Amino acid sequence: MTYHDLVQDLRRALPDGTVLTDPDLRRGHQRDEAHLCPAGTPAVVVRPRDTAQVAAAVRVAAAHRTPVVPQGARTGLAGGANTPEGAVALSLTAMDRILELDPVNRIAVVQAGVVNRTLAAAATAHGLRFPPDPSSWESCTIGGNVATNAGGMRCVKYGVTRHHVLGLEVVLADGRVLRTGRRTPKGVAGYDLTRLFVGSEGTLGVITEATLALRPAAAEPLTLVAVFDTTSAAGAAVSAIAAAGCTPSLLELVDRTHLAAIEAYRPMGLRTDAAALLIAAVDTGPRAADDLAQVEQQCVRAGASEVYAATDATEAEALLAARRLAYHGMEHAAAAAFPDGNGGVIVDDVAVPRTTLAPVLDGIADIAAAHRVTVGVVAHAGDGNLHPNIVVDRSDPDSVAAGRAVFDEIMRLCLSVGGTSTGEHGVGSLKRDWLATELGPVGVQVHRAVKLALDPENLLNPDKVLPTR
Ligand SMILES: Cc1cc2nc3c(=O)[nH]c(=O)nc-3n(C[C@H](O)[C@H](O)[C@H](O)COP(=O)(O)OP(=O)(O)OC[C@H]3O[C@@H](n4cnc5c(N)ncnc54)[C@H](O)[C@@H]3O)c2cc1C
């Protein structure tokens, strides 16, 4: 069967306007935001509006033995949504309805294409919130968040996406529709299939609907900033804050490289003379002032040269807005650092035990210096989740090779201290080899057995997470 047959069969099975073949549009759906990950042009972009249309598209693709890559907003940073040449790009962005928001049972039922910010606004209107808040929250979708088990700045206290998914609707590789989980806060019936699909990165099924647990919205938090002369001292402060039993609702680290990049991208008066800033917040409540004082004390003991509290909610929000600009700031700085805007960023994402943060931060600096490569670090530090962002000249093979060597050494370092190869961005195509190292042979076999049981023809997002045998 030919490309022409595939498109014709999809058009027969789906309503007008759902099957798109415009070359520019197809090229636009090749990849996510990760630099240096392979991608080909999809044969067709399918934009379904409901679950039945997703199932129909998957059935036609299966009949043509054509790979299907589920896509949300393509803000991913691991190449997970990148398409192989000739695949079906299955974009869920038109499935953007909040189907139910029940403030008494504190749940939301949403289609996969609902944008994180849209759900946040709807929950806020009922005095509730959906805690996972990736910095891309203004555009990323709930389907993408579930498929990558996304984290964010406020996950240090309330947990990541996994902790807020009660149930899912999933279209399987043969077009059957599976419902997992439940609507109740408690429930243990059957295997936990919901968790199997959370973080499966589009390789086991297409998520079409999610039932999500909401929490009461916290009142405006109290926020402080601690200034450090070394990044490792900031790391040591994070360990000390945890050891003292504090539970901040946010604990973020921004290093000098990122402070300079953010300030150059959008001037905000950040302390670019600091080696690192820690931004901490505690939820408002009877203990808030004491909690914040404890955090401050631990920062000072760990060597903070200055600690100041945000004067009001506007200043606190400005600090978070600056932190959210870290990635785009670095992209901008990297582009400017090399001729013709060829600079790029290999975004890394590792998680280590909090107690190892200080030596790991020193280790990353040593690796960068040894290879003479610029590496900036931002971190959801309270979770031990680091983003070492590696600057390379994409037009220079030697620079790219040096960047990749730095990437590999950072991975090795983090695994050696009991860490993991990805804290929140997922494996995609960027980290397949490192996942195999982390899982070990038996872990790889079990992963392959699960994939084979659910997708025997290897049609759903093939070659992601683990390479096809
Ligand atoms: C500036 C910036 C900041 C970011 N900050 C964070 C952060 O703080 N925390 C964090 O965790 N991530 C962050 N990210 C990464 C990214 O935003 C998240 O991984 C997000 O969850 C991806 O959502 P998406 O809708 O863009 O999914 P996509 O990028 O389109 O897809 C991501 C993966 O999920 C799969 N997928 C998407 N939708 C579905 C579906 N309906 N069913 C099955 N599989 C699906 C895709 O195949 C792919 O493997 C950031 C990215 C950027 C650009």
Coordinates of C-alpha atoms and ligand atoms in Angstrom, one line a residue:
M1 CA 0.0 0.0 0.0
T2 CA 1.2 3.5 -0.8
Y3 CA 1.3 6.9 0.9
H4 CA -1.7 7.8 -1.3
D5 CA -3.7 4.8 0.0
L6 CA -2.8 5.7 3.6
V7 CA -4.1 9.3 3.2
Q8 CA -7.2 8.1 1.3
D9 CA -8.1 5.5 3.9
L10 CA -7.6 8.1 6.7
R11 CA -9.8 10.6 4.8
R12 CA -12.5 7.9 4.5
A13 CA -12.4 7.1 8.2
L14 CA -12.3 10.6 9.5
P15 CA -14.2 13.9 9.1
D16 CA -13.1 16.6 6.8
G17 CA -10.4 18.9 8.1
T18 CA -8.9 16.1 10.3
V19 CA -6.3 14.7 7.9
L20 CA -3.7 17.3 6.9
T21 CA -1.0 16.9 4.3
D22 CA 0.2 20.4 3.7
P23 CA 4.1 20.1 3.4
D24 CA 4.9 23.1 5.7
L25 CA 2.5 21.8 8.3
R26 CA 4.0 18.3 8.2
R27 CA 7.5 19.7 8.5
G28 CA 6.3 21.7 11.5
H29 CA 5.2 18.5 13.2
Q30 CA 8.6 16.8 12.9
R31 CA 10.0 17.5 16.3
D32 CA 9.7 18.8 19.8
E33 CA 12.0 21.5 21.4
A34 CA 15.0 19.2 21.9
H35 CA 18.1 20.1 19.9
L36 CA 20.1 17.4 18.2
C37 CA 17.5 14.6 18.2
P38 CA 16.8 12.8 15.0
A39 CA 13.5 13.4 13.1
G40 CA 11.9 12.8 9.7
T41 CA 8.9 14.4 8.0
P42 CA 5.6 12.7 8.8
A43 CA 3.5 11.5 5.9
V44 CA 0.4 13.1 7.4
V45 CA -0.8 15.1 10.4
V46 CA -4.1 13.8 11.9
R47 CA -5.9 16.1 14.3
P48 CA -8.8 14.2 15.9
R49 CA -11.5 15.8 18.0
D50 CA -12.7 12.8 20.0
T51 CA -11.7 9.3 21.2
A52 CA -13.5 7.5 18.4
Q53 CA -11.5 9.5 15.8
V54 CA -8.3 8.6 17.5
A55 CA -9.2 5.0 17.5
A56 CA -10.2 5.2 13.8
A57 CA -6.8 6.8 12.9
V58 CA -4.8 4.2 14.9
R59 CA -6.8 1.4 13.2
V60 CA -6.0 2.8 9.7
A61 CA -2.4 3.3 10.5
A62 CA -2.1 -0.2 11.9
A63 CA -3.7 -1.7 8.7
H64 CA -0.9 0.2 6.7
R65 CA 1.7 -0.8 9.3
T66 CA 2.6 2.9 9.6
P67 CA 4.1 4.2 12.9
V68 CA 1.9 6.6 14.9
V69 CA 3.5 9.3 17.1
P70 CA 1.2 10.9 19.6
Q71 CA 1.9 14.6 19.9
G72 CA 0.7 17.3 22.4
A73 CA 2.2 20.8 22.2
R74 CA 5.6 19.4 21.2
T75 CA 7.3 21.3 24.1
G76 CA 9.2 18.1 25.1
L77 CA 12.9 18.2 25.6
A78 CA 13.9 14.7 24.9
G79 CA 12.9 14.2 21.2
G80 CA 9.9 12.1 22.4
A81 CA 7.4 13.6 20.0
N82 CA 9.8 13.5 17.0
T83 CA 8.4 11.6 14.0
P84 CA 10.2 9.0 11.9
E85 CA 10.0 9.6 8.2
G86 CA 6.6 8.7 6.8
A87 CA 4.8 8.3 10.2
V88 CA 1.4 9.5 11.2
A89 CA 1.8 12.5 13.5
L90 CA -1.3 12.2 15.7
S91 CA -1.8 15.7 17.2
L92 CA -4.1 15.7 20.2
T93 CA -4.3 19.5 20.5
A94 CA -7.9 19.8 19.1
M95 CA -9.1 17.6 22.0
D96 CA -9.1 20.5 24.3
R97 CA -12.3 20.2 26.3
I98 CA -12.6 20.1 30.1
L99 CA -15.3 17.5 30.4
E100 CA -16.0 17.8 34.1
L101 CA -14.8 19.8 37.1
D102 CA -16.3 18.5 40.3
P103 CA -15.3 20.7 43.3
V104 CA -16.8 18.4 45.9
N105 CA -15.0 15.2 44.8
R106 CA -12.1 17.4 43.8
I107 CA -11.6 15.9 40.4
A108 CA -11.3 17.1 36.8
V109 CA -12.0 15.0 33.7
V110 CA -10.2 16.4 30.7
Q111 CA -9.4 15.6 27.1
A112 CA -5.7 15.0 26.4
G113 CA -5.2 18.3 24.5
V114 CA -6.2 20.6 27.3
V115 CA -3.4 23.0 28.1
N116 CA -2.0 22.9 31.6
R117 CA -2.7 26.6 32.1
T118 CA -6.3 26.3 31.0
L119 CA -6.9 23.6 33.6
A120 CA -5.1 25.6 36.3
A121 CA -7.4 28.6 35.6
A122 CA -10.5 26.4 35.7
A123 CA -9.5 24.8 39.0
T124 CA -8.6 28.2 40.5
A125 CA -12.1 29.4 39.8
H126 CA -13.3 26.7 42.3
G127 CA -10.6 27.4 44.9
L128 CA -8.7 24.3 43.7
R129 CA -5.5 23.6 41.8
F130 CA -3.7 20.9 39.8
P131 CA -0.2 21.1 41.3
P132 CA 2.1 19.9 38.4
D133 CA 3.3 23.1 36.9
P134 CA 6.0 22.6 34.3
S135 CA 7.7 25.8 33.3
S136 CA 6.1 25.3 29.8
W137 CA 2.6 25.3 31.5
E138 CA 1.3 28.1 29.2
S139 CA 1.4 25.7 26.2
C140 CA 2.0 22.0 27.2
T141 CA -0.9 19.7 27.3
I142 CA -2.2 17.4 30.0
G143 CA -1.8 14.4 27.6
G144 CA 1.9 15.4 27.2
N145 CA 2.2 15.9 31.0
V146 CA 0.8 12.5 31.7
A147 CA 2.8 10.8 29.0
T148 CA 6.1 12.3 30.4
N149 CA 5.0 12.3 34.1
A150 CA 5.9 15.9 34.1
G151 CA 7.1 17.8 37.1
G152 CA 7.6 21.5 37.8
M153 CA 8.4 24.0 40.5
R154 CA 5.6 23.2 42.9
C155 CA 6.1 19.5 42.8
V156 CA 8.6 19.4 45.7
K157 CA 5.8 19.4 48.2
Y158 CA 2.8 18.1 46.3
G159 CA 4.3 15.5 44.0
V160 CA 4.6 15.2 40.2
T161 CA 1.9 14.4 37.6
R162 CA 1.8 10.7 38.6
H163 CA 0.5 11.6 42.0
H164 CA -2.5 13.4 40.6
V165 CA -3.8 10.9 37.9
L166 CA -6.7 8.8 39.1
G167 CA -7.6 7.2 35.8
L168 CA -7.1 7.3 32.1
E169 CA -8.8 6.6 28.8
V170 CA -6.3 5.1 26.3
V171 CA -6.5 4.0 22.7
L172 CA -4.4 0.9 22.3
A173 CA -2.3 0.0 19.3
D174 CA -5.1 -2.0 17.6
G175 CA -7.7 0.7 18.2
R176 CA -9.4 -0.8 21.2
V177 CA -10.3 1.7 24.0
L178 CA -9.1 0.9 27.5
R179 CA -10.3 2.7 30.7
T180 CA -8.0 2.5 33.7
G181 CA -8.3 3.6 37.3
R182 CA -11.2 5.2 39.0
R183 CA -12.8 8.5 40.2
T184 CA -12.4 7.8 44.0
P185 CA -9.5 9.0 46.1
K186 CA -8.9 5.4 47.3
G187 CA -9.1 2.2 45.3
V188 CA -7.0 -0.9 44.7
A189 CA -8.9 -2.9 42.1
G190 CA -6.7 -4.8 39.7
Y191 CA -3.2 -4.0 38.5
D192 CA -2.3 -0.3 38.5
L193 CA -2.5 0.2 34.7
T194 CA -2.9 3.9 35.2
R195 CA 0.7 4.2 36.5
L196 CA 1.9 2.0 33.6
F197 CA 0.7 4.5 31.1
V198 CA 1.9 7.6 33.1
G199 CA 5.4 8.3 31.8
S200 CA 5.1 5.8 28.9
E201 CA 5.9 8.6 26.3
G202 CA 3.4 7.5 23.7
T203 CA 4.9 4.0 23.3
L204 CA 2.1 2.0 24.9
G205 CA -1.1 3.8 23.9
V206 CA -2.6 7.1 23.0
I207 CA -4.0 8.9 26.1
T208 CA -7.3 10.5 25.1
E209 CA -8.8 11.5 28.5
A210 CA -7.5 11.9 32.1
T211 CA -9.3 11.9 35.4
L212 CA -7.2 14.1 37.7
A213 CA -7.1 14.8 41.4
L214 CA -7.2 18.4 42.4
R215 CA -6.1 20.0 45.7
P216 CA -7.4 23.0 47.6
A217 CA -5.5 26.0 46.4
A218 CA -2.9 27.3 48.9
A219 CA -3.0 30.9 49.9
E220 CA -0.2 33.2 48.5
P221 CA 3.1 31.7 49.6
L222 CA 5.9 33.5 51.4
T223 CA 9.0 33.6 49.3
L224 CA 12.7 34.3 49.9
V225 CA 15.9 34.4 47.9
A226 CA 19.3 33.3 49.2
V227 CA 22.5 34.4 47.4
F228 CA 25.5 32.1 47.3
D229 CA 29.1 32.5 46.3
T230 CA 29.4 28.9 45.1
T231 CA 26.7 26.6 43.6
S232 CA 27.8 23.7 45.9
A233 CA 27.0 25.8 49.0
A234 CA 23.5 26.3 47.5
G235 CA 23.3 22.5 47.1
A236 CA 24.4 22.0 50.7
A237 CA 21.7 24.4 51.8
V238 CA 19.1 22.2 50.1
S239 CA 20.3 19.1 52.0
A240 CA 20.3 21.1 55.2
I241 CA 16.7 22.4 54.7
A242 CA 15.5 18.8 54.2
A243 CA 17.5 17.6 57.2
A244 CA 15.9 20.3 59.4
G245 CA 12.5 18.8 58.5
C246 CA 11.3 21.9 56.5
T247 CA 8.8 21.3 53.7
P248 CA 9.0 24.2 51.3
S249 CA 6.4 24.4 48.6
L250 CA 9.2 25.5 46.2
L251 CA 13.0 25.3 46.3
E252 CA 14.7 26.2 43.0
L253 CA 18.3 26.8 42.2
V254 CA 19.5 29.2 39.4
D255 CA 23.2 29.4 38.7
R256 CA 25.3 32.4 37.4
T257 CA 25.2 31.2 33.8
H258 CA 21.5 31.2 33.8
L259 CA 21.1 34.4 35.8
A260 CA 23.2 36.2 33.1
A261 CA 21.3 34.5 30.3
I262 CA 17.9 35.4 31.7
E263 CA 19.0 39.0 32.4
A264 CA 20.3 39.3 28.8
Y265 CA 17.1 37.8 27.4
R266 CA 14.7 39.9 29.5
P267 CA 16.3 42.3 32.0
M268 CA 14.7 41.9 35.5
G269 CA 17.3 43.2 37.8
L270 CA 18.6 39.7 38.8
R271 CA 21.8 39.3 40.9
T272 CA 24.1 38.3 38.1
D273 CA 27.1 38.7 40.5
A274 CA 25.9 35.6 42.5
A275 CA 27.3 32.1 41.8
A276 CA 23.8 30.8 42.5
L277 CA 20.4 31.9 43.9
L278 CA 18.1 29.6 45.8
I279 CA 14.5 30.6 45.6
A280 CA 12.3 29.1 48.3
A281 CA 8.7 29.4 49.2
V282 CA 6.4 28.1 52.0
D283 CA 2.7 27.9 51.9
T284 CA 0.8 30.6 53.9
G285 CA -0.6 29.2 57.2
P286 CA -0.1 29.5 61.0
R287 CA 3.4 28.1 60.7
A288 CA 4.5 30.0 57.6
A289 CA 6.7 32.6 59.2
D290 CA 8.5 30.0 61.4
D291 CA 9.0 27.7 58.4
L292 CA 10.5 30.5 56.3
A293 CA 12.7 31.5 59.2
Q294 CA 14.0 27.9 59.4
V295 CA 14.7 27.9 55.6
E296 CA 16.6 31.2 56.0
Q297 CA 18.6 29.9 59.0
Q298 CA 19.7 26.8 57.0
C299 CA 20.7 29.0 54.0
V300 CA 22.8 31.3 56.2
R301 CA 24.5 28.3 58.0
A302 CA 25.3 26.8 54.5
G303 CA 27.1 30.0 53.6
A304 CA 24.5 32.3 52.0
S305 CA 26.0 35.8 51.7
E306 CA 22.6 37.4 51.7
V307 CA 19.0 36.4 52.2
Y308 CA 16.0 38.6 51.4
A309 CA 12.2 38.0 51.5
A310 CA 10.0 39.0 48.6
T311 CA 8.1 42.0 49.7
D312 CA 4.8 41.0 48.1
A313 CA 3.1 38.5 45.8
T314 CA 4.1 40.6 42.7
E315 CA 7.8 40.4 43.6
A316 CA 7.4 36.6 44.4
E317 CA 5.7 36.0 41.0
A318 CA 8.4 38.0 39.2
L319 CA 11.0 35.7 40.7
L320 CA 9.2 32.6 39.5
A321 CA 8.6 34.2 36.1
A322 CA 12.4 34.7 35.8
R323 CA 13.0 31.1 36.8
R324 CA 10.6 30.0 34.1
L325 CA 12.6 31.9 31.5
A326 CA 15.7 29.9 32.2
Y327 CA 15.5 27.6 29.2
H328 CA 14.6 30.2 26.6
G329 CA 17.2 32.6 28.1
M330 CA 19.9 29.9 27.7
E331 CA 18.7 29.1 24.1
H332 CA 19.0 32.8 23.3
A333 CA 22.5 33.1 25.0
A334 CA 23.7 30.0 23.2
A335 CA 22.5 31.2 19.8
A336 CA 24.3 34.5 20.4
A337 CA 27.5 32.8 21.5
F338 CA 28.4 31.4 18.1
P339 CA 28.5 32.9 14.6
D340 CA 25.3 32.8 12.5
G341 CA 23.2 31.9 15.6
N342 CA 24.4 28.3 15.4
G343 CA 24.7 27.9 19.1
G344 CA 22.3 25.4 20.7
V345 CA 21.6 23.8 24.1
I346 CA 21.7 20.1 24.9
V347 CA 19.2 20.1 27.8
D348 CA 20.0 17.6 30.4
D349 CA 17.6 16.4 33.1
V350 CA 18.9 14.2 35.9
A351 CA 17.8 13.6 39.5
V352 CA 20.1 12.7 42.4
P353 CA 19.6 12.1 46.1
R354 CA 19.3 15.5 47.8
T355 CA 22.2 14.7 50.1
T356 CA 24.6 14.4 47.0
L357 CA 23.6 17.8 45.5
A358 CA 26.8 19.7 46.6
P359 CA 29.3 17.1 45.3
V360 CA 27.3 16.6 42.1
L361 CA 27.2 20.3 41.4
D362 CA 31.0 20.5 41.9
G363 CA 31.4 17.4 39.7
I364 CA 29.4 19.0 36.9
A365 CA 31.6 22.2 37.1
D366 CA 34.8 20.0 36.9
I367 CA 33.4 18.1 33.8
A368 CA 32.6 21.3 32.1
A369 CA 36.0 22.8 32.8
A370 CA 37.8 19.7 31.7
H371 CA 36.1 19.8 28.3
R372 CA 36.0 23.7 28.1
V373 CA 32.3 23.6 27.5
T374 CA 29.8 26.0 29.0
V375 CA 27.3 24.2 31.2
G376 CA 24.8 26.2 33.2
V377 CA 22.6 24.5 35.9
V378 CA 19.0 25.3 36.9
A379 CA 17.4 22.9 39.3
H380 CA 14.2 21.9 41.0
A381 CA 16.7 21.6 43.8
G382 CA 14.3 20.5 46.5
D383 CA 13.7 17.3 44.4
G384 CA 17.4 16.8 43.6
N385 CA 16.3 17.4 39.9
L386 CA 19.1 19.1 38.0
H387 CA 19.0 20.6 34.5
P388 CA 22.7 21.0 33.4
N389 CA 22.3 22.9 30.1
I390 CA 25.2 22.3 27.7
V391 CA 26.0 25.0 25.2
V392 CA 27.4 23.8 21.8
D393 CA 28.0 25.1 18.3
R394 CA 25.6 23.1 16.2
S395 CA 27.6 23.8 13.0
D396 CA 30.9 22.4 14.5
P397 CA 31.1 18.6 14.9
D398 CA 34.0 19.0 17.4
S399 CA 31.8 21.2 19.6
V400 CA 28.8 18.9 19.4
A401 CA 31.1 15.9 20.2
A402 CA 32.5 17.7 23.2
G403 CA 28.9 18.6 24.3
R404 CA 27.9 14.9 24.0
A405 CA 31.0 13.8 26.0
V406 CA 30.0 16.2 28.8
F407 CA 26.4 14.9 28.7
D408 CA 27.6 11.3 29.0
E409 CA 30.0 12.1 31.9
I410 CA 27.3 14.0 33.8
M411 CA 25.0 10.9 33.3
R412 CA 27.7 8.6 34.6
L413 CA 28.3 10.8 37.6
C414 CA 24.6 11.1 38.5
L415 CA 24.0 7.3 38.2
S416 CA 27.1 6.6 40.3
V417 CA 25.6 8.5 43.3
G418 CA 22.3 6.6 43.1
G419 CA 20.5 9.1 40.7
T420 CA 18.4 8.6 37.6
S421 CA 18.9 9.4 34.0
T422 CA 15.7 11.6 33.8
G423 CA 13.8 13.4 36.6
E424 CA 10.9 14.7 34.5
H425 CA 11.6 15.3 30.8
G426 CA 11.5 11.6 29.9
V427 CA 13.8 9.3 27.8
G428 CA 12.5 10.1 24.3
S429 CA 15.3 9.4 21.9
L430 CA 17.9 11.4 23.8
K431 CA 18.5 8.9 26.6
R432 CA 17.6 5.5 25.3
D433 CA 21.1 4.1 25.8
W434 CA 21.3 5.5 29.3
L435 CA 17.9 4.1 30.2
A436 CA 19.2 0.6 29.3
T437 CA 22.2 1.2 31.5
E438 CA 20.0 2.3 34.4
L439 CA 17.5 -0.6 34.0
G440 CA 20.0 -3.4 33.6
P441 CA 19.3 -6.5 31.5
V442 CA 16.3 -7.8 33.4
G443 CA 14.7 -4.4 33.5
V444 CA 15.1 -4.1 29.8
Q445 CA 13.6 -7.5 29.2
V446 CA 10.5 -6.6 31.3
H447 CA 10.1 -3.3 29.5
R448 CA 10.3 -5.1 26.2
A449 CA 7.7 -7.7 27.3
V450 CA 5.2 -5.0 28.3
K451 CA 5.8 -3.2 25.0
L452 CA 5.3 -6.5 23.1
A453 CA 2.1 -7.3 25.0
L454 CA 0.5 -3.9 24.2
D455 CA 2.0 -3.1 20.8
P456 CA 3.2 -6.3 19.1
E457 CA 3.7 -4.6 15.7
N458 CA 5.8 -1.8 17.3
L459 CA 3.7 0.9 15.8
L460 CA 3.3 3.4 18.6
N461 CA 6.2 5.9 18.8
P462 CA 8.7 3.2 17.8
D463 CA 12.4 3.6 18.8
K464 CA 11.6 5.9 21.7
V465 CA 12.4 5.0 25.3
L466 CA 14.2 1.8 24.3
P467 CA 15.6 1.2 20.8
T468 CA 13.7 -1.3 18.6
R469 CA 15.5 -4.6 18.6
Ligands
LIG1 C1 10.6 26.2 28.3 C2 10.3 24.8 28.7 C3 10.2 24.5 30.0 C4 9.9 23.2 30.5 N1 9.8 23.0 31.8 C5 9.4 21.7 32.2 C6 9.3 21.5 33.6 O1 9.4 22.3 34.5 N2 8.9 20.2 34.0 C7 8.8 19.2 33.1 O2 8.5 18.1 33.5 N3 8.9 19.4 31.8 C8 9.3 20.6 31.3 N4 9.4 20.9 30.0 C9 9.2 19.8 29.0 C10 7.8 19.6 28.4 O3 7.1 20.8 28.5 C11 7.0 18.5 29.2 O4 7.7 17.3 28.9 C12 5.6 18.4 28.8 O5 5.0 17.5 29.7 C13 5.3 18.0 27.4 O6 4.0 18.3 27.0 P1 3.5 18.4 25.5 O7 2.1 18.6 25.4 O8 4.3 19.5 24.9 O9 4.0 17.0 24.9 P2 4.8 16.6 23.6 O10 6.2 17.3 23.7 O11 4.0 16.8 22.4 O12 5.0 15.1 23.8 C14 5.9 14.6 24.9 C15 5.8 13.0 24.9 O13 4.5 12.6 25.3 C16 3.9 11.8 24.2 N5 2.5 12.3 24.2 C17 2.0 13.5 24.1 N6 0.7 13.5 24.1 C18 0.3 12.2 24.3 C19 -0.9 11.6 24.4 N7 -2.1 12.2 24.4 N8 -0.9 10.2 24.5 C20 0.2 9.5 24.5 N9 1.4 10.1 24.4 C21 1.5 11.4 24.3 C22 4.7 12.1 23.0 O14 4.7 11.1 22.1 C23 6.1 12.4 23.5 O15 6.7 11.2 23.8 C24 9.7 22.2 29.5 C25 9.8 22.5 28.1 C26 10.1 23.8 27.7 C27 10.2 24.1 26.3

